[in-house]
Amino acid sequence: AQSVTQLDSQVPVFEEAPVELRCNYSSSVSVYLFWYVQYPNQGLQLLLKYLSGSTLVKGINGFEAEFNKSQTSFHLRKPSVHISDTAEYFCAFYGQNFVFGPGTRLSVLP
Amino acid sequence: DVKVTQSSRYLVKRTGEKVFLECVQDMDHENMFWYRQDPGLGLRLIYFSYDVKMKEKGDIPEGYSVSREKKERFSLILESASTNQTSMYLCASSQALYNEQFFGPGTRLTVL
C-alpha cells in the first residue's frame, strides 16, 4: 500500500530560525514527489517537485527539499523563516496514484 | 495565469438536500479531481476524471457522484447531504496524472 507520513502535525518556530518539515513515503514503485503549501482559507499551491535528476530541489519562497531514496524521505527545509510562512504544508507523491500526507501546520512566531 | 475556480467559497445546506459543487479549469487539462479536506486527515480523493464523461472512484466515493460533460468542467454531487459531509471540498486539475495538480480555492460546505 502507498502512504505518506508527515511526522510532525504542528511545528512552532521563531522568525528567522531554520525549519525542517519531515516527510516519509512508502511505495513499491518509483515515485514523483511534491510539497504543497496552503495558506488560510485558500487552496493548495505547489512549492516544489522532484521528478528526476538532482536530488536537491529548490522551490518558491526560499524552500528546498532533498530526495533520499534509501530512506524514502523528502524533507522540506528553509534556512530562515518569515511570519508569512505560517501555513499548512502537505507532502505528496505519485506512484500508482496521487497520495497526500496529513499535513504539518507551521507556525512562525515573532 | 492558470486558474481553477469553484462555484462557491461557502455553502450551507440542510440534511437531505441535493448539493452541486462546480469546478472549472482554463488550462485544457485532461484530468480533474475532487478531494475533501478534514483536520488531521489531509486530502482524501473522492473521484477523479481523466477525460470527458470518464470517471474513477477515489478513496471515499460513498455518498457522492460526479459529472464531466465538458473538458473544462467537473461537478461533484451530493445526492442527499448528511452532516458527516460537512467539510472543505477542493477541486484540482492536471495535464498528466503524475504532473503537479493545480487547486481551486475550495468550498467550505456545512450541512445542518
XYZ file of N, CA and C in Angstrom, chain A residues 5 7 20-26 31 33 35 50 55 65-77 91:
84
model
N 3.836 9.752 5.317
C 3.853 10.101 6.736
C 4.512 11.453 6.918
N 5.691 13.416 10.035
C 5.886 13.032 11.425
C 5.420 14.083 12.418
N 12.752 22.474 9.428
C 12.685 21.273 8.597
C 11.353 20.590 8.863
N 10.622 20.330 7.795
C 9.369 19.583 7.889
C 9.622 18.214 7.277
N 9.322 17.181 8.042
C 9.712 15.840 7.632
C 8.605 15.115 6.873
N 9.034 14.334 5.883
C 8.111 13.558 5.057
C 8.766 12.231 4.704
N 8.064 11.159 4.969
C 8.500 9.830 4.529
C 7.373 9.189 3.747
N 7.730 8.388 2.766
C 6.712 7.763 1.949
C 6.956 6.262 1.856
N 5.907 5.563 1.467
C 6.008 4.120 1.252
C 5.362 3.794 -0.083
N 8.609 6.923 -7.614
C 7.648 7.986 -7.308
C 8.125 9.339 -7.805
N 7.675 13.274 -6.397
C 7.408 13.834 -5.076
C 7.108 15.318 -5.151
N 5.805 18.972 -2.695
C 5.398 19.696 -1.494
C 4.461 20.821 -1.916
N 9.930 16.953 -7.243
C 11.038 16.143 -7.714
C 10.482 15.122 -8.703
N 18.913 15.392 -6.662
C 18.040 15.064 -5.527
C 17.739 16.276 -4.658
N 14.051 20.993 -0.857
C 13.817 19.655 -0.322
C 14.828 18.710 -0.932
N 15.134 17.655 -0.201
C 16.095 16.669 -0.674
C 15.463 15.292 -0.708
N 15.545 14.660 -1.866
C 15.026 13.311 -2.049
C 16.095 12.320 -1.604
N 15.737 11.439 -0.681
C 16.648 10.396 -0.223
C 15.962 9.057 -0.470
N 16.397 8.383 -1.527
C 15.720 7.157 -1.940
C 15.903 6.037 -0.915
N 17.095 5.936 -0.341
C 17.361 4.842 0.595
C 16.533 4.993 1.876
N 16.277 6.227 2.278
C 15.474 6.474 3.472
C 14.026 6.782 3.142
N 13.679 6.727 1.877
C 12.322 7.062 1.382
C 11.809 8.334 2.050
N 12.642 9.372 1.963
C 12.261 10.638 2.593
C 12.358 11.783 1.594
N 11.652 12.839 1.915
C 11.648 14.053 1.074
C 11.374 15.223 2.018
N 12.348 15.540 2.863
C 12.172 16.574 3.880
C 12.280 17.973 3.280
N 11.470 18.868 3.789
C 11.415 20.263 3.318
C 12.181 21.143 4.295
N 12.980 22.076 3.762
C 13.793 22.933 4.627
C 13.736 24.380 4.163
N 2.997 17.122 2.046
C 3.861 16.305 1.213
C 2.977 15.365 0.397
